[in-house]
Amino acid sequence: MGRYTSGPVRIIIAFALALVISTPVFADPEPPKAKNGEPITQELNPYEPWYRGQYGHNRIVHLGVTAGLGVAFLLSETVLKPSLAATDCRWCSPPAFDASVRNALVWGDPGRANLFSTLDAYVLAPVVGFGLLIAADYDASWARLIDDTLPVAETIAISETITQIIKFSVARQRPYAHFGTTTPGLDDNTSFLSGHSVLGFSITASAGLICHWRGYWTEPYVWATGIALSLSTEYFRIGADKHYLSDVVAGGLLGIASGLLVPRLMRRDIKIVPVANGAALAGSF
């Protein structure tokens, strides 16, 4: 991909992602039954499978996409970062509002804020999102468990991949690098947008949406706890001098959009349709 990800490459990646996420996964192999052995009707059963009908297939495709993008993300963060990350910033100076918020919120010990933000985004948010989703129906079949958690996992994989592409393309200088508070490193020009913010909000939005569709009792807890953790993560990222306000806001918006869009594409609530000059999203909310 070269030192920077080119425009055509970004278009190809986006188009490929759109194609694979528009194919939903399997439904449960059998409808749930009451104690007398009779099938439970959809009106009486809020847990009816929502991957069903002619599009209820290709679970293995989504598992592969999720795993593949996850590996690609890890490679971009480790082996490939020296060749992908910009050595010189393209967006160097922050606007006045970003600088003023940074000066007001940066911690005297940025390392501690960095630790808290990582615990929030990479430990607590996944535990809450996946944990409450699973706990809502702990005796569900393996098929249902996969169908509940896979949209969240694929949302994370897609949104974090998009985040990496944006980071390496925009090459915004991080606050600590701009204000000279630490020694230079590979991450100096990957400020926009905040991957921590994307992760927290993408988990919350996708898990909350699945809980809503399933009628799970844990839905309000997923939304309330997830949003609280995601907002605190954004605060800690600014306090850690890793991001500006615009970085975390943009990251949060991308996370929310991904969490609300990807599961709908997988369920075919929204479809990708050809138009005269490209492709468009069509559906109803």
Tab-separated table of C-alpha atoms in Angstrom:
chain	number	residue	atom	x	y	z
A	1	MET	CA	0.000	0.000	0.000
A	2	GLY	CA	3.021	2.244	0.153
A	3	ARG	CA	3.798	4.819	2.777
A	4	TYR	CA	0.369	6.419	2.457
A	5	THR	CA	-2.927	4.842	1.510
A	6	SER	CA	-3.936	6.325	-1.839
A	7	GLY	CA	-7.403	7.500	-2.810
A	8	PRO	CA	-8.120	4.605	-5.229
A	9	VAL	CA	-7.006	2.073	-2.626
A	10	ARG	CA	-9.364	3.588	-0.055
A	11	ILE	CA	-12.245	3.422	-2.555
A	12	ILE	CA	-11.515	-0.234	-3.351
A	13	ILE	CA	-11.335	-1.132	0.349
A	14	ALA	CA	-14.600	0.685	1.103
A	15	PHE	CA	-16.361	-0.996	-1.834
A	16	ALA	CA	-15.106	-4.444	-0.809
A	17	LEU	CA	-16.271	-3.885	2.773
A	18	ALA	CA	-19.667	-2.775	1.516
A	19	LEU	CA	-20.056	-5.959	-0.509
A	20	VAL	CA	-19.126	-8.380	2.266
A	21	ILE	CA	-21.170	-6.759	5.031
A	22	SER	CA	-24.298	-6.687	2.882
A	23	THR	CA	-24.602	-10.505	3.142
A	24	PRO	CA	-26.186	-11.544	6.450
A	25	VAL	CA	-25.540	-14.641	8.512
A	26	PHE	CA	-27.486	-17.787	9.388
A	27	ALA	CA	-30.654	-17.988	11.415
A	28	ASP	CA	-31.151	-20.543	14.138
A	29	PRO	CA	-31.620	-23.997	12.576
A	30	GLU	CA	-34.934	-24.588	14.419
A	31	PRO	CA	-37.561	-22.210	15.827
A	32	PRO	CA	-37.847	-22.166	19.660
A	33	LYS	CA	-40.483	-24.425	21.216
A	34	ALA	CA	-42.631	-24.243	24.331
A	35	LYS	CA	-42.608	-26.932	27.024
A	36	ASN	CA	-45.422	-28.789	25.259
A	37	GLY	CA	-43.290	-29.072	22.132
A	38	GLU	CA	-45.318	-26.619	20.070
A	39	PRO	CA	-43.407	-23.870	18.206
A	40	ILE	CA	-43.632	-20.456	19.862
A	41	THR	CA	-45.155	-17.838	17.584
A	42	GLN	CA	-43.289	-14.624	16.858
A	43	GLU	CA	-45.985	-12.599	18.624
A	44	LEU	CA	-45.370	-14.485	21.880
A	45	ASN	CA	-41.614	-14.850	21.561
A	46	PRO	CA	-39.481	-11.693	21.538
A	47	TYR	CA	-36.368	-13.826	20.991
A	48	GLU	CA	-37.289	-15.029	17.507
A	49	PRO	CA	-34.176	-15.275	15.283
A	50	TRP	CA	-33.661	-12.104	13.315
A	51	TYR	CA	-31.355	-13.663	10.712
A	52	ARG	CA	-33.891	-15.638	8.753
A	53	GLY	CA	-35.570	-16.041	5.366
A	54	GLN	CA	-33.791	-16.152	2.037
A	55	TYR	CA	-30.884	-14.062	3.397
A	56	GLY	CA	-30.330	-16.204	6.484
A	57	HIS	CA	-27.002	-17.633	5.384
A	58	ASN	CA	-23.257	-17.054	5.149
A	59	ARG	CA	-22.474	-16.954	8.857
A	60	ILE	CA	-19.052	-18.374	8.013
A	61	VAL	CA	-18.436	-15.479	5.603
A	62	HIS	CA	-18.937	-12.936	8.360
A	63	LEU	CA	-16.746	-14.888	10.750
A	64	GLY	CA	-14.024	-14.861	8.096
A	65	VAL	CA	-14.422	-11.144	7.398
A	66	THR	CA	-14.243	-10.332	11.098
A	67	ALA	CA	-11.152	-12.483	11.641
A	68	GLY	CA	-9.453	-11.200	8.489
A	69	LEU	CA	-9.982	-7.540	9.298
A	70	GLY	CA	-8.923	-8.185	12.883
A	71	VAL	CA	-5.616	-9.647	11.708
A	72	ALA	CA	-5.162	-6.769	9.250
A	73	PHE	CA	-5.692	-4.263	12.055
A	74	LEU	CA	-3.148	-5.987	14.295
A	75	LEU	CA	-0.600	-6.037	11.473
A	76	SER	CA	-1.164	-2.343	10.794
A	77	GLU	CA	-0.529	-1.619	14.479
A	78	THR	CA	2.667	-3.688	14.649
A	79	VAL	CA	4.597	-4.981	11.653
A	80	LEU	CA	3.284	-2.548	9.040
A	81	LYS	CA	3.144	0.638	11.108
A	82	PRO	CA	6.702	1.833	10.290
A	83	SER	CA	5.827	1.822	6.572
A	84	LEU	CA	2.253	3.103	6.905
A	85	ALA	CA	2.566	5.865	9.494
A	86	ALA	CA	3.566	9.284	8.188
A	87	THR	CA	6.895	10.625	9.408
A	88	ASP	CA	5.792	14.220	8.741
A	89	CYS	CA	2.418	15.635	9.744
A	90	ARG	CA	-0.048	16.771	7.104
A	91	TRP	CA	-2.293	18.443	9.665
A	92	CYS	CA	0.043	19.984	12.189
A	93	SER	CA	-1.471	22.958	13.992
A	94	PRO	CA	-4.733	22.597	15.948
A	95	PRO	CA	-7.561	25.133	15.643
A	96	ALA	CA	-8.026	27.461	18.602
A	97	PHE	CA	-10.903	25.505	20.188
A	98	ASP	CA	-8.898	22.253	20.123
A	99	ALA	CA	-5.877	23.921	21.690
A	100	SER	CA	-7.929	25.615	24.417
A	101	VAL	CA	-9.746	22.398	25.370
A	102	ARG	CA	-6.458	20.514	25.400
A	103	ASN	CA	-4.863	23.072	27.695
A	104	ALA	CA	-7.828	22.943	30.052
A	105	LEU	CA	-8.147	19.152	30.286
A	106	VAL	CA	-4.642	17.711	29.901
A	107	TRP	CA	-3.506	15.948	33.065
A	108	GLY	CA	-0.364	16.658	34.992
A	109	ASP	CA	0.268	12.897	34.731
A	110	PRO	CA	-0.817	12.017	31.158
A	111	GLY	CA	0.383	8.436	31.592
A	112	ARG	CA	-2.274	7.743	34.204
A	113	ALA	CA	-5.025	9.176	31.991
A	114	ASN	CA	-3.718	7.020	29.131
A	115	LEU	CA	-3.958	3.925	31.336
A	116	PHE	CA	-7.534	4.753	32.360
A	117	SER	CA	-8.584	5.330	28.738
A	118	THR	CA	-7.132	1.985	27.653
A	119	LEU	CA	-8.854	0.150	30.502
A	120	ASP	CA	-12.139	1.835	29.586
A	121	ALA	CA	-12.003	1.116	25.853
A	122	TYR	CA	-10.195	-2.218	25.637
A	123	VAL	CA	-11.334	-3.935	28.850
A	124	LEU	CA	-14.494	-2.482	30.413
A	125	ALA	CA	-16.384	-1.586	27.217
A	126	PRO	CA	-16.003	-5.088	25.663
A	127	VAL	CA	-16.828	-6.777	28.981
A	128	VAL	CA	-19.976	-4.689	29.371
A	129	GLY	CA	-21.086	-4.885	25.728
A	130	PHE	CA	-20.496	-8.585	25.116
A	131	GLY	CA	-21.135	-9.601	28.727
A	132	LEU	CA	-24.585	-8.039	29.022
A	133	LEU	CA	-25.492	-9.275	25.552
A	134	ILE	CA	-24.648	-12.859	26.496
A	135	ALA	CA	-26.077	-12.632	30.023
A	136	ALA	CA	-29.465	-11.598	28.640
A	137	ASP	CA	-29.998	-15.108	27.282
A	138	TYR	CA	-27.328	-17.251	28.915
A	139	ASP	CA	-28.926	-20.570	27.898
A	140	ALA	CA	-29.222	-19.715	24.195
A	141	SER	CA	-27.926	-22.103	21.539
A	142	TRP	CA	-24.449	-21.663	20.108
A	143	ALA	CA	-26.031	-20.538	16.833
A	144	ARG	CA	-27.968	-17.803	18.601
A	145	LEU	CA	-24.919	-16.815	20.641
A	146	ILE	CA	-22.901	-16.359	17.449
A	147	ASP	CA	-25.704	-14.432	15.772
A	148	ASP	CA	-25.956	-12.085	18.753
A	149	THR	CA	-22.237	-11.379	19.150
A	150	LEU	CA	-21.007	-11.558	15.551
A	151	PRO	CA	-22.564	-8.224	14.479
A	152	VAL	CA	-20.770	-6.509	17.369
A	153	ALA	CA	-17.447	-8.160	16.524
A	154	GLU	CA	-17.765	-7.336	12.832
A	155	THR	CA	-18.714	-3.757	13.652
A	156	ILE	CA	-15.509	-3.443	15.672
A	157	ALA	CA	-13.390	-4.999	12.914
A	158	ILE	CA	-14.808	-2.757	10.184
A	159	SER	CA	-14.805	0.483	12.184
A	160	GLU	CA	-11.251	-0.009	13.449
A	161	THR	CA	-10.032	-0.791	9.922
A	162	ILE	CA	-11.650	2.401	8.643
A	163	THR	CA	-10.071	4.265	11.559
A	164	GLN	CA	-6.593	3.044	10.615
A	165	ILE	CA	-7.059	4.128	6.998
A	166	ILE	CA	-8.148	7.598	8.128
A	167	LYS	CA	-5.306	7.899	10.642
A	168	PHE	CA	-2.595	7.061	8.104
A	169	SER	CA	-4.184	9.197	5.373
A	170	VAL	CA	-4.879	12.360	7.385
A	171	ALA	CA	-1.601	12.232	9.368
A	172	ARG	CA	-2.667	14.691	12.048
A	173	GLN	CA	-0.013	15.499	14.643
A	174	ARG	CA	-0.877	14.403	18.173
A	175	PRO	CA	-1.073	17.038	20.918
A	176	TYR	CA	1.931	15.691	22.832
A	177	ALA	CA	4.014	15.875	19.644
A	178	HIS	CA	2.810	19.361	18.737
A	179	PHE	CA	3.444	20.768	22.198
A	180	GLY	CA	6.688	18.814	22.603
A	181	THR	CA	5.859	17.034	25.842
A	182	THR	CA	7.408	13.656	24.884
A	183	THR	CA	10.038	12.204	22.572
A	184	PRO	CA	9.071	11.489	18.917
A	185	GLY	CA	7.625	8.092	17.948
A	186	LEU	CA	5.667	6.192	15.296
A	187	ASP	CA	2.300	7.417	16.603
A	188	ASP	CA	3.135	11.120	16.462
A	189	ASN	CA	0.985	11.740	13.356
A	190	THR	CA	-2.010	9.470	13.980
A	191	SER	CA	-4.184	11.780	16.051
A	192	PHE	CA	-7.259	11.957	13.827
A	193	LEU	CA	-9.413	10.175	14.691
A	194	SER	CA	-9.477	8.491	18.103
A	195	GLY	CA	-9.521	4.696	17.847
A	196	HIS	CA	-10.409	4.393	21.539
A	197	SER	CA	-13.522	6.507	20.982
A	198	VAL	CA	-14.493	4.512	17.901
A	199	LEU	CA	-14.156	1.238	19.809
A	200	GLY	CA	-16.231	2.269	22.816
A	201	PHE	CA	-19.134	3.723	20.864
A	202	SER	CA	-19.175	1.002	18.187
A	203	ILE	CA	-19.512	-1.696	20.862
A	204	THR	CA	-22.222	0.236	22.685
A	205	ALA	CA	-24.284	1.067	19.591
A	206	SER	CA	-24.130	-2.398	18.025
A	207	ALA	CA	-24.702	-4.324	21.283
A	208	GLY	CA	-27.531	-1.980	22.252
A	209	LEU	CA	-29.149	-2.437	18.851
A	210	ILE	CA	-28.997	-6.238	19.085
A	211	CYS	CA	-30.493	-6.103	22.590
A	212	HIS	CA	-33.276	-3.887	21.246
A	213	TRP	CA	-34.075	-6.237	18.373
A	214	ARG	CA	-34.074	-9.252	20.686
A	215	GLY	CA	-36.086	-7.563	23.423
A	216	TYR	CA	-33.380	-8.291	25.999
A	217	TRP	CA	-33.836	-6.944	29.533
A	218	THR	CA	-30.192	-5.802	29.524
A	219	GLU	CA	-30.717	-3.178	26.799
A	220	PRO	CA	-30.939	-0.088	29.077
A	221	TYR	CA	-27.849	-1.231	30.982
A	222	VAL	CA	-25.874	-1.672	27.767
A	223	TRP	CA	-26.765	1.842	26.611
A	224	ALA	CA	-26.287	3.583	29.962
A	225	THR	CA	-23.040	1.887	30.972
A	226	GLY	CA	-21.605	1.862	27.450
A	227	ILE	CA	-22.228	5.565	26.853
A	228	ALA	CA	-20.782	6.471	30.255
A	229	LEU	CA	-17.633	4.441	29.570
A	230	SER	CA	-17.277	5.857	26.048
A	231	LEU	CA	-17.596	9.464	27.203
A	232	SER	CA	-15.096	8.918	30.005
A	233	THR	CA	-12.733	7.350	27.470
A	234	GLU	CA	-12.918	10.492	25.351
A	235	TYR	CA	-12.154	12.633	28.373
A	236	PHE	CA	-9.183	10.453	29.329
A	237	ARG	CA	-7.791	10.561	25.764
A	238	ILE	CA	-7.682	14.350	25.933
A	239	GLY	CA	-6.278	14.201	29.461
A	240	ALA	CA	-3.576	11.829	28.246
A	241	ASP	CA	-2.528	14.415	25.593
A	242	LYS	CA	-3.153	11.799	22.908
A	243	HIS	CA	-6.062	13.481	21.130
A	244	TYR	CA	-7.828	16.778	20.589
A	245	LEU	CA	-11.540	17.307	21.164
A	246	SER	CA	-12.273	17.041	17.431
A	247	ASP	CA	-10.471	13.679	17.308
A	248	VAL	CA	-12.612	12.084	20.005
A	249	VAL	CA	-15.871	13.608	18.751
A	250	ALA	CA	-15.214	12.347	15.214
A	251	GLY	CA	-14.240	8.952	16.606
A	252	GLY	CA	-17.431	8.752	18.634
A	253	LEU	CA	-19.558	9.631	15.613
A	254	LEU	CA	-17.855	6.977	13.486
A	255	GLY	CA	-18.362	4.405	16.244
A	256	ILE	CA	-22.064	5.212	16.597
A	257	ALA	CA	-22.602	5.213	12.834
A	258	SER	CA	-20.831	1.866	12.461
A	259	GLY	CA	-22.741	0.312	15.342
A	260	LEU	CA	-26.106	1.358	13.924
A	261	LEU	CA	-25.307	0.635	10.263
A	262	VAL	CA	-23.364	-2.641	10.124
A	263	PRO	CA	-25.976	-4.829	11.913
A	264	ARG	CA	-28.698	-3.338	9.694
A	265	LEU	CA	-26.694	-4.189	6.587
A	266	MET	CA	-26.208	-7.720	7.896
A	267	ARG	CA	-29.948	-8.059	8.514
A	268	ARG	CA	-30.806	-6.468	5.175
A	269	ASP	CA	-32.756	-3.629	6.762
A	270	ILE	CA	-30.521	-1.546	4.520
A	271	LYS	CA	-29.337	-2.690	1.129
A	272	ILE	CA	-26.551	-1.488	-1.145
A	273	VAL	CA	-28.048	-0.781	-4.553
A	274	PRO	CA	-26.448	0.359	-7.830
A	275	VAL	CA	-27.181	3.865	-9.091
A	276	ALA	CA	-26.143	5.743	-12.210
A	277	ASN	CA	-22.843	7.026	-10.812
A	278	GLY	CA	-21.990	4.366	-8.217
A	279	ALA	CA	-23.802	2.740	-5.284
A	280	ALA	CA	-26.222	3.929	-2.640
A	281	LEU	CA	-27.759	2.727	0.627
A	282	ALA	CA	-31.504	2.068	0.574
A	283	GLY	CA	-33.745	1.058	3.456
A	284	SER	CA	-36.062	2.155	6.213
A	285	PHE	CA	-35.533	2.816	9.931
